[in-house]
Short mmCIF file of C-alpha atoms and ligand atoms in Angstrom, two decimals:
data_model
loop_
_atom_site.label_atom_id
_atom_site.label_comp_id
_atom_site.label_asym_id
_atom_site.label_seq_id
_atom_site.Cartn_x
_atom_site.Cartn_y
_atom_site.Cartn_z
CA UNK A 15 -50.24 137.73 28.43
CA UNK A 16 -53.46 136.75 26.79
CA UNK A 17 -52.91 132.87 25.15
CA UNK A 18 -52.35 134.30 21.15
CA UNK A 19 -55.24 133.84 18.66
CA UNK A 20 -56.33 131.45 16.52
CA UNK A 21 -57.19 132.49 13.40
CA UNK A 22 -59.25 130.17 10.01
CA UNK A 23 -59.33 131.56 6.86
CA UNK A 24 -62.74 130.07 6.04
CA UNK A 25 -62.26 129.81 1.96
CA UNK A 26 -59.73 129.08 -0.10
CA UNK A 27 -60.48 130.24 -3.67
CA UNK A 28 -58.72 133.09 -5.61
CA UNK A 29 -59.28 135.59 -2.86
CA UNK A 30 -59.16 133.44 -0.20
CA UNK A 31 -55.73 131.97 -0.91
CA UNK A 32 -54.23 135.47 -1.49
CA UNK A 33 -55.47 136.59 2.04
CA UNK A 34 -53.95 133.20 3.80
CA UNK A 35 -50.63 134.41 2.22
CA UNK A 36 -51.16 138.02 3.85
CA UNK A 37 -52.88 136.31 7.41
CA UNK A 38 -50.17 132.91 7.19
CA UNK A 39 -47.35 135.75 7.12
CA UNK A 40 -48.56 138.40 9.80
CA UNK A 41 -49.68 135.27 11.97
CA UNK A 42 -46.17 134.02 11.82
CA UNK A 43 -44.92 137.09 12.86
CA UNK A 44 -47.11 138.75 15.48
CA UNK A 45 -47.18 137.09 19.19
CA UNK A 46 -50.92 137.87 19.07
CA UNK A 47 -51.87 135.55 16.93
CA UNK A 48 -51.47 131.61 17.28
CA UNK A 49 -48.54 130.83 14.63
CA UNK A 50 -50.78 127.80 12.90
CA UNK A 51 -53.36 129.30 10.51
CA UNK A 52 -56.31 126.84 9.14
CA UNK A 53 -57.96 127.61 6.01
CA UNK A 54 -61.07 125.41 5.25
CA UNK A 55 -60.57 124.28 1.70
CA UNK A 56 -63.91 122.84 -0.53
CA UNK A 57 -61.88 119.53 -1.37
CA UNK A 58 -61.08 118.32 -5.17
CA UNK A 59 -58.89 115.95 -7.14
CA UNK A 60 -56.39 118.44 -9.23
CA UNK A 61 -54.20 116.30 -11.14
CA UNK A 62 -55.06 113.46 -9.32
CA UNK A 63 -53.92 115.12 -6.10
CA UNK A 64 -56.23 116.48 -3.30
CA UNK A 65 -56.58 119.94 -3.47
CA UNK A 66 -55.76 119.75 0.83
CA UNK A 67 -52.19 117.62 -0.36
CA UNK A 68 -50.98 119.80 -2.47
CA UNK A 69 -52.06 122.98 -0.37
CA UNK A 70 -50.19 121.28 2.64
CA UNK A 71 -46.95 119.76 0.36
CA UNK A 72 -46.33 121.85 -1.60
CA UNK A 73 -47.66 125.29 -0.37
CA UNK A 74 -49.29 126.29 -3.36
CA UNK A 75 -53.07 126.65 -4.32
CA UNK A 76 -52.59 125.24 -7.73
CA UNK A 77 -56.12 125.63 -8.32
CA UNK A 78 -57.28 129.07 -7.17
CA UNK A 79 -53.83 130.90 -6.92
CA UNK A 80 -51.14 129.26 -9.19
CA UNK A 81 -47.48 130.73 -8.96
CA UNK A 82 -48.02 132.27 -5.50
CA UNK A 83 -46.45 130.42 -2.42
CA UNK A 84 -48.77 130.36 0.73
CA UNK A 85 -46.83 130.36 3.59
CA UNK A 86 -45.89 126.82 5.63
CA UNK A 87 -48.17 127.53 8.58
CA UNK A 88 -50.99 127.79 6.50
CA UNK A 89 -52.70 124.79 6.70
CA UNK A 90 -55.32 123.12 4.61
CA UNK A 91 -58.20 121.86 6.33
CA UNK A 92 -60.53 119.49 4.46
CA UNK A 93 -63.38 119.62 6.80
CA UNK A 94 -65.29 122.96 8.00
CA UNK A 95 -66.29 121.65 11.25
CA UNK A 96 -62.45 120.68 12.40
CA UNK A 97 -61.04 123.79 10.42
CA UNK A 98 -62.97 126.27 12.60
CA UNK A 99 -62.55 124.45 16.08
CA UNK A 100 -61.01 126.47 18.67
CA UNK A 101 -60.35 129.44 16.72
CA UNK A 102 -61.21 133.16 17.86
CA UNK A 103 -60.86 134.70 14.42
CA UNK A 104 -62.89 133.35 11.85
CA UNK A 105 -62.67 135.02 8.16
CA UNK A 106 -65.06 133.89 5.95
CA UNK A 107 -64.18 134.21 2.11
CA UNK A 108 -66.41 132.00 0.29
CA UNK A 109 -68.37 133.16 -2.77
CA UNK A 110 -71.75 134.46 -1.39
CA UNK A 111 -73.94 131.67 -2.06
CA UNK A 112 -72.04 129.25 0.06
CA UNK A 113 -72.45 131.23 3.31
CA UNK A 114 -75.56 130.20 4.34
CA UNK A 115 -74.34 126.37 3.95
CA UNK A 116 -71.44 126.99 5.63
CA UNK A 117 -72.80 128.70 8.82
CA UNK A 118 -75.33 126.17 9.14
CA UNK A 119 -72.35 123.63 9.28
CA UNK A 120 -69.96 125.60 11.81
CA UNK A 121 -72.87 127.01 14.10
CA UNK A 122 -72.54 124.39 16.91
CA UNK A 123 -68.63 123.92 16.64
CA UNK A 124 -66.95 127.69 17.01
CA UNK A 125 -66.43 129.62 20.17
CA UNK A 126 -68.91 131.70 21.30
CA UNK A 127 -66.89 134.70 21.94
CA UNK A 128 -65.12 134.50 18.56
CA UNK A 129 -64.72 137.54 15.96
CA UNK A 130 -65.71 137.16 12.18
CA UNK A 131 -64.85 138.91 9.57
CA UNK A 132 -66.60 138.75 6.26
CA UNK A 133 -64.75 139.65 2.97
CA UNK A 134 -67.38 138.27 0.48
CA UNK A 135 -69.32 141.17 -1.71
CA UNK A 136 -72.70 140.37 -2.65
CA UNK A 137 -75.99 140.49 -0.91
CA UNK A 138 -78.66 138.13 0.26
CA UNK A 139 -82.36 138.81 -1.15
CA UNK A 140 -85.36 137.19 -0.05
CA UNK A 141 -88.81 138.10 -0.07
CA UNK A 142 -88.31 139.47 3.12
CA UNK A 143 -85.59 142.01 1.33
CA UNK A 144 -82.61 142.90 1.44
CA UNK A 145 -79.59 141.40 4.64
CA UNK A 146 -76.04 142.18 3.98
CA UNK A 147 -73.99 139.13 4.48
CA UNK A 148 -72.12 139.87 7.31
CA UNK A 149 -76.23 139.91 9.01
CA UNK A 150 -77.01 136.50 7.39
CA UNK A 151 -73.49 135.56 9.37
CA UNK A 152 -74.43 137.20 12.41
CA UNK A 153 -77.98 135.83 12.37
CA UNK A 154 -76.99 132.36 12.37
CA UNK A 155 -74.02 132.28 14.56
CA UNK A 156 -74.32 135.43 16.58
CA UNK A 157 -71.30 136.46 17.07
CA UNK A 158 -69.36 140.36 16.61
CA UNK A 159 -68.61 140.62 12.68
CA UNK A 160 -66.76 142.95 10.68
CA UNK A 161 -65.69 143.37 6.83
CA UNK A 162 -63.20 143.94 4.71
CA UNK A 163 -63.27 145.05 1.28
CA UNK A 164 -61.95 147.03 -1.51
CA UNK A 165 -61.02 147.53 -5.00
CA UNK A 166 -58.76 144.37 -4.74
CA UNK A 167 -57.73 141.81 -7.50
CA UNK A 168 -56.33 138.89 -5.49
CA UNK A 169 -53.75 138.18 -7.87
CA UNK A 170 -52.70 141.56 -7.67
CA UNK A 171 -52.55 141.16 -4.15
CA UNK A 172 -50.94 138.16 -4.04
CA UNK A 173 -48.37 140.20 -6.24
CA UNK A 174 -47.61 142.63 -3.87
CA UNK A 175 -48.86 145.37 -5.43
CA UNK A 176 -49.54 148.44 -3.79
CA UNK A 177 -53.37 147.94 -2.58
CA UNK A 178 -55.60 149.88 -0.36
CA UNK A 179 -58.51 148.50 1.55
CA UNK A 180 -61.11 148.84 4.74
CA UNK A 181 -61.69 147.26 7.62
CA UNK A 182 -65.33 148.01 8.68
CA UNK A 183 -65.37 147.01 11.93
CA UNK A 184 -68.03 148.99 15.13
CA UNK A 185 -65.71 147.65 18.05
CA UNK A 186 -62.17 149.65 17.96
CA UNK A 187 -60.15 147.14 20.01
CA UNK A 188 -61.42 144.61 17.48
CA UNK A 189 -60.82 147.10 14.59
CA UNK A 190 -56.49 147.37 15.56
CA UNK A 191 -56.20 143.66 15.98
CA UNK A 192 -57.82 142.64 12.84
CA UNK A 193 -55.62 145.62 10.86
CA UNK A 194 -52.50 144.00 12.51
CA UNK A 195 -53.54 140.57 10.98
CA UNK A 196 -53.94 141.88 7.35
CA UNK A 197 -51.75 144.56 7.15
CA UNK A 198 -48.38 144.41 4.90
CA UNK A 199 -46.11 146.85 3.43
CA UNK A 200 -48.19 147.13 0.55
CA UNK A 201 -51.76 145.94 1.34
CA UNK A 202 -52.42 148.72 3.26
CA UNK A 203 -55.42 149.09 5.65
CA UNK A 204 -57.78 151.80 7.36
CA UNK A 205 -60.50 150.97 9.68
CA UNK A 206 -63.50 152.57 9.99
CA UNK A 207 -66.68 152.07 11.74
CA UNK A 208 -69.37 152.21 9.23
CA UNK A 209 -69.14 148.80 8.63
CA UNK A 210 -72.42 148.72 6.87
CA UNK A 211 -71.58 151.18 4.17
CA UNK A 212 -68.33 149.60 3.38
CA UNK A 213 -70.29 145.96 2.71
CA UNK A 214 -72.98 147.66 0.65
CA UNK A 215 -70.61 149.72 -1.44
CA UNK A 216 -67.92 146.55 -2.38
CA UNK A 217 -71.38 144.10 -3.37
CA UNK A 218 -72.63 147.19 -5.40
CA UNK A 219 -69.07 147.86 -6.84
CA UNK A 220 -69.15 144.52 -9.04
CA UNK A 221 -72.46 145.54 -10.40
CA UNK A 222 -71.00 148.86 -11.87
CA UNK A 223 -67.76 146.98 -13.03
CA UNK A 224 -70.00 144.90 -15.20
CA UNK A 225 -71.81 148.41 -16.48
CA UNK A 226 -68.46 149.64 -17.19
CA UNK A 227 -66.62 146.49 -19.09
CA UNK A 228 -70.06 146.70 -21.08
CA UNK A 229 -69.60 149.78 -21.91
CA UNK A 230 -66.39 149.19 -23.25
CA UNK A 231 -67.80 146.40 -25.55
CA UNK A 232 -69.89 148.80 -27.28
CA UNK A 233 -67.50 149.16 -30.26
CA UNK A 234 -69.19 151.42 -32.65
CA UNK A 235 -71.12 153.77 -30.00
CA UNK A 236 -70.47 157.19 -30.55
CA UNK A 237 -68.76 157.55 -27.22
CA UNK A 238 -65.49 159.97 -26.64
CA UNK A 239 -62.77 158.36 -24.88
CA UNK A 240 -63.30 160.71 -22.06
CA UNK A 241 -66.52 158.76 -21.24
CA UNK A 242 -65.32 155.08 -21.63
CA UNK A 243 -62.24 156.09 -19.34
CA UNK A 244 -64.98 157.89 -16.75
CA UNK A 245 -66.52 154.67 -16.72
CA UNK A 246 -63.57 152.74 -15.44
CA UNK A 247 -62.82 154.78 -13.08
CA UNK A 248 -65.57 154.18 -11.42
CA UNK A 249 -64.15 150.93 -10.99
CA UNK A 250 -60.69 150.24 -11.71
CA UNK A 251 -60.30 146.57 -10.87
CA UNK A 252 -61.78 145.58 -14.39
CA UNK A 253 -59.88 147.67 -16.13
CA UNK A 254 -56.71 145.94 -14.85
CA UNK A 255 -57.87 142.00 -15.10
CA UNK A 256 -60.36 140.89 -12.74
CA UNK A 257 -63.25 138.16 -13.94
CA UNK A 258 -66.30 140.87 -13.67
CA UNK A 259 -63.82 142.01 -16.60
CA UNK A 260 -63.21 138.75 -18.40
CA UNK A 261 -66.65 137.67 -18.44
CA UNK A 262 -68.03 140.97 -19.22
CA UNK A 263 -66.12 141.23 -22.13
CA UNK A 264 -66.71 137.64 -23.81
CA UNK A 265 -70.39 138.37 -22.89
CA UNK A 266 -70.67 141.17 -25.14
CA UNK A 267 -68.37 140.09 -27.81
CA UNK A 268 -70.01 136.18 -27.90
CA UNK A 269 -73.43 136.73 -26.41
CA UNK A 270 -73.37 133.17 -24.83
CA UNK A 271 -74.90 133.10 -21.72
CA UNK A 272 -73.48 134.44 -18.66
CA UNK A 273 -73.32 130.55 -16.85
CA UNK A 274 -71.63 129.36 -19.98
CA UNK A 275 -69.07 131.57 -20.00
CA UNK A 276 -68.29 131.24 -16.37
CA UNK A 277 -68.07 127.66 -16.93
CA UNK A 278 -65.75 127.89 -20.00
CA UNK A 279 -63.63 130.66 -18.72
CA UNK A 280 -63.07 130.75 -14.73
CA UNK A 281 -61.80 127.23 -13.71
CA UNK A 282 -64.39 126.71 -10.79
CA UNK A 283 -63.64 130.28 -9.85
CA UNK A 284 -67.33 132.33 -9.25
CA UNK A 285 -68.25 135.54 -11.23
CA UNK A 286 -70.11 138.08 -8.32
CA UNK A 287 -71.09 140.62 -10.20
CA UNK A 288 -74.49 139.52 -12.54
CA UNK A 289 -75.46 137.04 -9.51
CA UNK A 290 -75.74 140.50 -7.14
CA UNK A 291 -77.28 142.52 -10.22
CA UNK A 292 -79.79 139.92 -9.92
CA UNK A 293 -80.54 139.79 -6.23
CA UNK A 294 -80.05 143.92 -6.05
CA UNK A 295 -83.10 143.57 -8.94
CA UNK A 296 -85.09 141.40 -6.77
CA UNK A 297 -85.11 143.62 -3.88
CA UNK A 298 -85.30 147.04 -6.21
CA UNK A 299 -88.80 145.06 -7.78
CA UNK A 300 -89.89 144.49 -4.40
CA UNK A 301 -89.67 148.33 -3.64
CA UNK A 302 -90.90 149.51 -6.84
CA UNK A 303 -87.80 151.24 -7.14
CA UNK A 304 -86.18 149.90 -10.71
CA UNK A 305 -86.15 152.98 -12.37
CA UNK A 306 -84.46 154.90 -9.50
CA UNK A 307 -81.74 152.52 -10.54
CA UNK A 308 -81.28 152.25 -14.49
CA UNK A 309 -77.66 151.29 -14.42
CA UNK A 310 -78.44 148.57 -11.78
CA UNK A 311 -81.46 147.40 -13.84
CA UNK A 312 -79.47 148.03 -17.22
CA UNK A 313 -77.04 145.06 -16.27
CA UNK A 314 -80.06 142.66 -15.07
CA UNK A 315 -81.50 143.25 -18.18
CA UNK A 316 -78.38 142.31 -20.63
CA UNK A 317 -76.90 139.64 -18.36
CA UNK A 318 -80.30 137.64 -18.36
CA UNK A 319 -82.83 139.01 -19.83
CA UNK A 320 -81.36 139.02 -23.42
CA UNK A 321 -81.61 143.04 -23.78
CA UNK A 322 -78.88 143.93 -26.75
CA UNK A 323 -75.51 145.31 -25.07
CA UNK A 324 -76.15 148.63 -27.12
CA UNK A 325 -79.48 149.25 -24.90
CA UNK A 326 -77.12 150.05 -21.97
CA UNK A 327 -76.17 153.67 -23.19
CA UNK A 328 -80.03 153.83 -23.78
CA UNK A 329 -81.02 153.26 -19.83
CA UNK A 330 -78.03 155.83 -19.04
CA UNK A 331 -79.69 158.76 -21.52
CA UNK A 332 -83.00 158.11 -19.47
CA UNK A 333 -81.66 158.00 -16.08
CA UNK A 334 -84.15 160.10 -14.13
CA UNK A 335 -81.77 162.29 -13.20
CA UNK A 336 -81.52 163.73 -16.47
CA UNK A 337 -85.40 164.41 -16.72
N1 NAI B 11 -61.05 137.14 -6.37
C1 NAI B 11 -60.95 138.41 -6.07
O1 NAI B 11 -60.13 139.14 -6.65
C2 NAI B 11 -61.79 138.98 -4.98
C3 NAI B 11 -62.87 138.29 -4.47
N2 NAI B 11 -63.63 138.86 -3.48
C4 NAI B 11 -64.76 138.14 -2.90
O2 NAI B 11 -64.31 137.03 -2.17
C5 NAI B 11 -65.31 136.01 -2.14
C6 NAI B 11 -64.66 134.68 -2.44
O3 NAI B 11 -64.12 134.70 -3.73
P1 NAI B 11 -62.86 133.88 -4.19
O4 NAI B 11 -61.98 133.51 -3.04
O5 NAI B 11 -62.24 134.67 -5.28
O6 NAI B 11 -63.52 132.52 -4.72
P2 NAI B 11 -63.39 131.86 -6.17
O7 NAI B 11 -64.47 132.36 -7.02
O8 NAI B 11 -62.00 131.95 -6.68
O9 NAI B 11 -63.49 130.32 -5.89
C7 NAI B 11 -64.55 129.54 -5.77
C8 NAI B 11 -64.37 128.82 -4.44
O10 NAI B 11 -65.61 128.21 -4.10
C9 NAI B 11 -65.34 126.89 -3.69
N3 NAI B 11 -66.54 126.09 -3.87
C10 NAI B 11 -67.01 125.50 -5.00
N4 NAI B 11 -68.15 124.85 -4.73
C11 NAI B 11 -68.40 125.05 -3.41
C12 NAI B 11 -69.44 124.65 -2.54
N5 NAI B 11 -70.47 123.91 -2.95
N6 NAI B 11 -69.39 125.05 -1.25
C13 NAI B 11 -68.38 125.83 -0.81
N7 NAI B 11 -67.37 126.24 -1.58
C14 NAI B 11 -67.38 125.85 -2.86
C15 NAI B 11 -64.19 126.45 -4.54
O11 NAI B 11 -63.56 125.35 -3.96
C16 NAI B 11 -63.33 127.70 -4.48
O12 NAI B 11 -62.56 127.72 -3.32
C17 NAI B 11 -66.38 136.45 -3.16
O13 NAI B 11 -67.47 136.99 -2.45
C18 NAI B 11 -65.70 137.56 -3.95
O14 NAI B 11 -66.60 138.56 -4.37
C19 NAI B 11 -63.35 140.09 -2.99
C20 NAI B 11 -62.28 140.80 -3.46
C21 NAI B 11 -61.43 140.31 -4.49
O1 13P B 12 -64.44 142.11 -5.76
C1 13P B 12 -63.61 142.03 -6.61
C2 13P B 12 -62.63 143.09 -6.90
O2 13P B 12 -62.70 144.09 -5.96
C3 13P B 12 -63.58 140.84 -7.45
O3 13P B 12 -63.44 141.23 -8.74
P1 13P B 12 -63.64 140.17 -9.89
O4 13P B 12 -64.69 139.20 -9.40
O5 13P B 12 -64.02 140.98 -11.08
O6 13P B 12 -62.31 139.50 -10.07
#
């Protein structure tokens, strides 16, 4: 039998600790996988404890993830380098403007033939446009990646609650043993190949859930129910607690800036959504292609640029479509 794999949960914020509960658990369970999980944590003092401590004491990301137990074989890695040694699974979780850092750290200390996975949404702009981060990944460590994502709220996950999500993943026999490592009873799991579209669409995703909580800020807008429900269904996650949905909402009802409130509000936890409406804006400049994309440019525009939250519905009356 083939020796079992070793898998490092490469992250260990909100999302990342509710996916070590879901890989710790399946790991433990499945002979395929090596029983011992690492996950990489950024190290801090929290209540005069290291963050690594606690995680390994007291099985509990106090932090990122309070009231959730991570399992005992997750273990809490201080350092990147020894956190990814030896392992064949690598899942990187980290918000998206740590990767580059990160796989400039690990490039000379993983296996060669190991598989990533990347669950972070956003994108990487430069001026020489648009990569999706999975390529930034690939680029620098060149090895096989796939993706995960979905209209998931780790604490829901970390709940239990019924959840769907994808696996985008181009190699099958890589697609069935990543599902086995993050499938549960109710996180459930479909893999596809079109691992591309699946990236694009969750980085996009927390661009239109900060149109939509927006959109429910607008308080005296002569808007019909119908349309401020349509709006969150194009994104449910807000609607039911994530921090596109926190921040959104103290944006519009404070107007302090969108760094201030992340500050106040998130506990070292990192808002996606603006960051990506401003790289997706970069790239859509680049292109001369802003007004293709008025809801896109619509949220630039508020979150930095200090348009009033009631020009929104304005960008959405002039969407080209409707000329
Ligand atoms: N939280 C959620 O519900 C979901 C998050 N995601 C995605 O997962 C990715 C990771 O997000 P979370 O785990 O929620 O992170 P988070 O936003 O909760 O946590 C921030 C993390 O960044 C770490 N950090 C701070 N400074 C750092 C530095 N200089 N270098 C490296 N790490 C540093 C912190 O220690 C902490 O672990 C993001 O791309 C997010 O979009 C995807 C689906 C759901
Ligand atoms: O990607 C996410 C949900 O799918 C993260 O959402 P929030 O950042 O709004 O919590």
């Amino acid at each position: 039998m083939a020796a079992p794999k070793k898998v490092c949960v490469i992250g260990s914020g909100n999302w990342g600790s509710a996916i070590a509960k879901i890989v710790g658990a399946n790991a433990a369970q499945y002979d395929q996988f090596d029983t011992t999980v690492n996950m990489w944590v950024f190290e801090e003092t929290v209540n005069g404890r290291k963050l690594t401590e606690i995680i390994n004491t007291d099985h509990e990301n106090v932090k990122y993830l309070p009231g959730h137990k991570l399992p005992p074989n997750v273990l809490g890695v201080p350092e990147l380098v020894d956190s990814v040694k030896g392992a064949d699974i690598l899942i990187f979780v980290v918000p998206h403007q740590f990767i580059v850092r990160v796989c400039d750290t690990i490039k000379d200390h993983i296996k060669k033939d190991a598989v990533g996975m990347s669950l972070i949404k956003g994108i990487d702009a430069s001026p020489e446009g648009l990569k999706l981060i999975s390529e930034v990944i690939r680029g620098k460590l060149g090895i096989t990646m796939a993706v995960l994502m979905g209209a998931n709220i780790a604490n829901e996950v970390a709940e239990e609650k019924f959840c769907e999500t994808t696996i985008g993943c181009k190699d099958k026999t890589y697609g069935s043993m990543l599902k086995e490592l993050m499938q549960t009873t109710n996180f459930r799991v479909t893999v596809v190949e079109e691992s591309d579209v699946v990236e694009i669409c969750g980085a996009l995703k927390n661009i239109v859930a900060v149109g939509a909580v927006l959109l429910h800020g607008l308080p005296r807008l002569p808007l019909p129910p119908s349309w401020r429900a349509a709006a969150s269904l194009t994104s449910s996650p807000p609607a039911t607690g994530g921090r596109n949905r926190k921040i959104g909402e103290a944006f519009a009802r404070t107007g302090k800036s969108i760094e201030q409130l992340e500050n106040e509000l998130l506990n070292g936890q990192k808002l996606q959504g603006p960051a990506t409406a401003m790289e997706v804006h970069e790239i859509l400049k680049q292109k001369n292609m802003v007004d293709k994309f008025p809801l896109f440019a619509a949220v630039y525009q508020i979150c930095f640029n200090g348009h009033p939250v009631a020009e929104f519905i304005q960008c959405l009356q002039n969407h080209p479509e409707h000329k």
